[in-house]
PDB file of C-alpha atoms in Angstrom:
ATOM      1  CA  GLY A   1       4.478   7.827   3.451  1.00 56.00           C
ATOM      2  CA  VAL A   2       5.842   7.353   6.945  1.00 58.00           C
ATOM      3  CA  ILE A   3       6.962   3.844   7.939  1.00 61.00           C
ATOM      4  CA  PRO A   4       6.641   3.147  11.674  1.00 59.00           C
ATOM      5  CA  ILE A   5       9.533   1.005  13.146  1.00 56.00           C
ATOM      6  CA  ASN A   6      10.137  -0.568  16.501  1.00 59.00           C
ATOM      7  CA  ASP A   7      12.319   1.738  18.706  1.00 59.00           C
ATOM      8  CA  ILE A   8      14.863  -0.951  19.258  1.00 58.00           C
ATOM      9  CA  PHE A   9      15.750  -1.085  15.548  1.00 59.00           C
ATOM     10  CA  TYR A  10      15.801   2.718  14.955  1.00 53.00           C
ATOM     11  CA  PRO A  11      19.652   2.992  14.953  1.00 57.00           C
ATOM     12  CA  HIS A  12      19.756   0.463  12.046  1.00 56.00           C
ATOM     13  CA  TRP A  13      16.966   2.185   9.906  1.00 53.00           C
ATOM     14  CA  ASN A  14      18.210   2.862   6.457  1.00 62.00           C
ATOM     15  CA  HIS A  15      21.614   1.538   7.406  1.00 65.00           C
ATOM     16  CA  GLN A  16      24.411   1.171   4.860  1.00 66.00           C
ATOM     17  CA  HIS A  17      26.453  -1.474   6.658  1.00 62.00           C
ATOM     18  CA  SER A  18      28.253  -4.074   4.498  1.00 63.00           C
ATOM     19  CA  ILE A  19      26.921  -6.682   6.804  1.00 67.00           C
ATOM     20  CA  PHE A  20      23.938  -6.505   9.200  1.00 63.00           C
ATOM     21  CA  LEU A  21      23.089  -9.490  11.306  1.00 65.00           C
ATOM     22  CA  PRO A  22      19.962  -8.880  13.487  1.00 61.00           C
ATOM     23  CA  TYR A  23      19.334 -11.448  16.145  1.00 63.00           C
ATOM     24  CA  GLY A  24      16.731 -11.939  18.828  1.00 67.00           C
ATOM     25  CA  SER A  25      14.040 -14.327  19.996  1.00 64.00           C
ATOM     26  CA  TYR A  26      10.947 -15.385  17.865  1.00 71.00           C
ATOM     27  CA  GLY A  27       8.538 -12.669  17.622  1.00 61.00           C
ATOM     28  CA  SER A  28      10.971  -9.835  18.068  1.00 65.00           C
ATOM     29  CA  GLY A  29      10.136  -8.127  14.849  1.00 70.00           C
ATOM     30  CA  LYS A  30      13.350  -8.821  12.878  1.00 76.00           C
ATOM     31  CA  SER A  31      11.493 -10.041   9.766  1.00 82.00           C
ATOM     32  CA  ILE A  32       9.179  -6.989   9.744  1.00 85.00           C
ATOM     33  CA  PHE A  33      11.987  -4.466  10.389  1.00 83.00           C
ATOM     34  CA  ILE A  34      14.208  -5.955   7.735  1.00 85.00           C
ATOM     35  CA  SER A  35      11.289  -6.081   5.110  1.00 90.00           C
ATOM     36  CA  ASP A  36      10.246  -2.538   5.905  1.00 90.00           C
ATOM     37  CA  ASP A  37      13.844  -1.276   5.672  1.00 89.00           C
ATOM     38  CA  LEU A  38      14.294  -2.888   2.316  1.00 91.00           C
ATOM     39  CA  ILE A  39      11.046  -1.527   0.949  1.00 94.00           C
ATOM     40  CA  ASN A  40      11.994   1.946   2.076  1.00 91.00           C
ATOM     41  CA  LYS A  41      15.341   1.617   0.315  1.00 91.00           C
ATOM     42  CA  CYS A  42      13.712   0.317  -2.777  1.00 95.00           C
ATOM     43  CA  ARG A  43      11.355   3.306  -2.814  1.00 94.00           C
ATOM     44  CA  THR A  44      13.912   5.911  -2.111  1.00 92.00           C
ATOM     45  CA  ASN A  45      17.336   4.728  -3.471  1.00 91.00           C
ATOM     46  CA  GLU A  46      18.430   5.798  -6.837  1.00 93.00           C
ATOM     47  CA  TYR A  47      19.649   2.152  -7.431  1.00 93.00           C
ATOM     48  CA  PHE A  48      18.520  -0.812  -5.381  1.00 92.00           C
ATOM     49  CA  ARG A  49      18.497  -4.529  -6.054  1.00 92.00           C
ATOM     50  CA  CYS A  50      17.590  -7.046  -3.389  1.00 89.00           C
ATOM     51  CA  PHE A  51      18.206 -10.729  -4.053  1.00 88.00           C
ATOM     52  CA  TYR A  52      16.189 -12.762  -1.632  1.00 87.00           C
ATOM     53  CA  GLY A  53      16.189 -16.534  -1.508  1.00 84.00           C
ATOM     54  CA  ARG A  54      16.320 -19.851   0.091  1.00 81.00           C
ATOM     55  CA  LYS A  55      17.971 -23.181  -0.368  1.00 85.00           C
ATOM     56  CA  VAL A  56      14.963 -24.364  -2.381  1.00 80.00           C
ATOM     57  CA  LEU A  57      13.316 -21.778  -4.674  1.00 81.00           C
ATOM     58  CA  ASP A  58       9.808 -23.119  -4.195  1.00 79.00           C
ATOM     59  CA  LYS A  59      10.023 -22.219  -0.504  1.00 82.00           C
ATOM     60  CA  VAL A  60      10.699 -18.535  -1.248  1.00 82.00           C
ATOM     61  CA  ARG A  61       7.102 -17.719  -2.355  1.00 83.00           C
ATOM     62  CA  GLU A  62       5.581 -18.990   1.044  1.00 82.00           C
ATOM     63  CA  SER A  63       8.199 -17.160   3.096  1.00 85.00           C
ATOM     64  CA  GLN A  64      10.136 -14.125   2.039  1.00 90.00           C
ATOM     65  CA  HIS A  65       7.913 -13.249  -1.092  1.00 91.00           C
ATOM     66  CA  GLN A  66       4.702 -13.349   1.085  1.00 92.00           C
ATOM     67  CA  THR A  67       6.411 -11.287   3.809  1.00 92.00           C
ATOM     68  CA  PHE A  68       7.242  -8.592   1.347  1.00 94.00           C
ATOM     69  CA  VAL A  69       3.771  -8.621  -0.252  1.00 95.00           C
ATOM     70  CA  ASP A  70       2.008  -8.451   3.231  1.00 94.00           C
ATOM     71  CA  ARG A  71       4.278  -5.616   4.337  1.00 94.00           C
ATOM     72  CA  LEU A  72       3.542  -3.614   1.046  1.00 96.00           C
ATOM     73  CA  LYS A  73      -0.173  -3.955   1.830  1.00 96.00           C
ATOM     74  CA  ASP A  74       0.118  -3.169   5.532  1.00 93.00           C
ATOM     75  CA  LEU A  75       2.278  -0.084   4.775  1.00 92.00           C
ATOM     76  CA  ARG A  76      -0.275   0.961   2.127  1.00 94.00           C
ATOM     77  CA  VAL A  77       2.367   1.234  -0.591  1.00 96.00           C
ATOM     78  CA  ALA A  78       1.356  -1.765  -2.686  1.00 96.00           C
ATOM     79  CA  HIS A  79       0.104   0.626  -5.387  1.00 97.00           C
ATOM     80  CA  GLU A  80       3.596   1.776  -5.927  1.00 97.00           C
ATOM     81  CA  PHE A  81       4.860  -1.720  -6.946  1.00 97.00           C
ATOM     82  CA  ASP A  82       4.240  -4.505  -9.551  1.00 96.00           C
ATOM     83  CA  PHE A  83       4.048  -8.002  -8.143  1.00 95.00           C
ATOM     84  CA  SER A  84       2.028 -11.208  -8.367  1.00 94.00           C
ATOM     85  CA  GLU A  85       0.268 -13.087  -5.745  1.00 92.00           C
ATOM     86  CA  LYS A  86      -0.675 -16.008  -8.135  1.00 92.00           C
ATOM     87  CA  PRO A  87       0.689 -19.402  -7.027  1.00 87.00           C
ATOM     88  CA  ASN A  88       2.735 -19.722 -10.270  1.00 88.00           C
ATOM     89  CA  GLY A  89       3.303 -15.960 -10.845  1.00 89.00           C
ATOM     90  CA  THR A  90       6.595 -14.169 -10.812  1.00 91.00           C
ATOM     91  CA  MET A  91       8.186 -13.369  -7.587  1.00 92.00           C
ATOM     92  CA  VAL A  92      10.000 -10.371  -8.896  1.00 94.00           C
ATOM     93  CA  ILE A  93       8.706  -7.241  -7.169  1.00 96.00           C
ATOM     94  CA  ILE A  94       9.312  -3.875  -9.024  1.00 97.00           C
ATOM     95  CA  HIS A  95       8.902  -0.333  -7.893  1.00 97.00           C
ATOM     96  CA  ARG A  96       7.113   1.466 -10.545  1.00 97.00           C
ATOM     97  CA  ARG A  97       8.805   4.893 -10.331  1.00 96.00           C
ATOM     98  CA  THR A  98      12.306   3.787  -9.810  1.00 96.00           C
ATOM     99  CA  GLY A  99      12.542   0.572 -11.507  1.00 96.00           C
ATOM    100  CA  ASN A 100      14.314  -0.785  -8.433  1.00 97.00           C
ATOM    101  CA  LYS A 101      13.783  -4.620  -7.709  1.00 96.00           C
ATOM    102  CA  PHE A 102      13.452  -7.498  -5.349  1.00 95.00           C
ATOM    103  CA  ILE A 103      14.568 -10.602  -7.243  1.00 92.00           C
ATOM    104  CA  PRO A 104      14.124 -14.145  -6.047  1.00 90.00           C
ATOM    105  CA  PHE A 105      16.709 -16.982  -6.217  1.00 85.00           C
ATOM    106  CA  GLY A 106      17.026 -20.610  -4.989  1.00 83.00           C
ATOM    107  CA  GLY A 107      20.155 -22.525  -4.228  1.00 81.00           C
ATOM    108  CA  ASP A 108      18.588 -25.521  -5.924  1.00 80.00           C
ATOM    109  CA  ASN A 109      18.221 -23.693  -9.251  1.00 68.00           C
ATOM    110  CA  ALA A 110      21.454 -22.574 -10.868  1.00 69.00           C
ATOM    111  CA  GLU A 111      19.373 -20.798 -13.620  1.00 67.00           C
ATOM    112  CA  SER A 112      17.843 -18.430 -11.072  1.00 59.00           C
ATOM    113  CA  MET A 113      21.369 -17.216 -10.094  1.00 62.00           C
ATOM    114  CA  LYS A 114      22.954 -16.725 -13.470  1.00 62.00           C
ATOM    115  CA  GLY A 115      21.885 -13.223 -14.017  1.00 61.00           C
ATOM    116  CA  ILE A 116      22.979 -11.789 -10.746  1.00 59.00           C
ATOM    117  CA  LYS A 117      24.887  -8.470 -11.339  1.00 61.00           C
TER     118      LYS A 117
END
């Protein structure tokens, strides 16, 4: 499916920059654009791993994980992914066709960072 994006971010859609630091004021659409771009890469790239996290692992569920899940639903591509919305469920999000993944980590939990390849 087609993923609509804000015109201001179009030059950065599907970018391959080593470092990309978007900036702007609150409500400028940065989080939505970044989520949509990463979801698109997860769906289309041959190999994709996104490690997403925060200082405290428990905070990931209510922020980044929920943003990804909300965007999967809004974009009507949730059926392509395996994920959990349970309060104690896994926060790994897997694209069924490609096996590409979003993997959570927390800076407070060394175990969650050991398997990063």
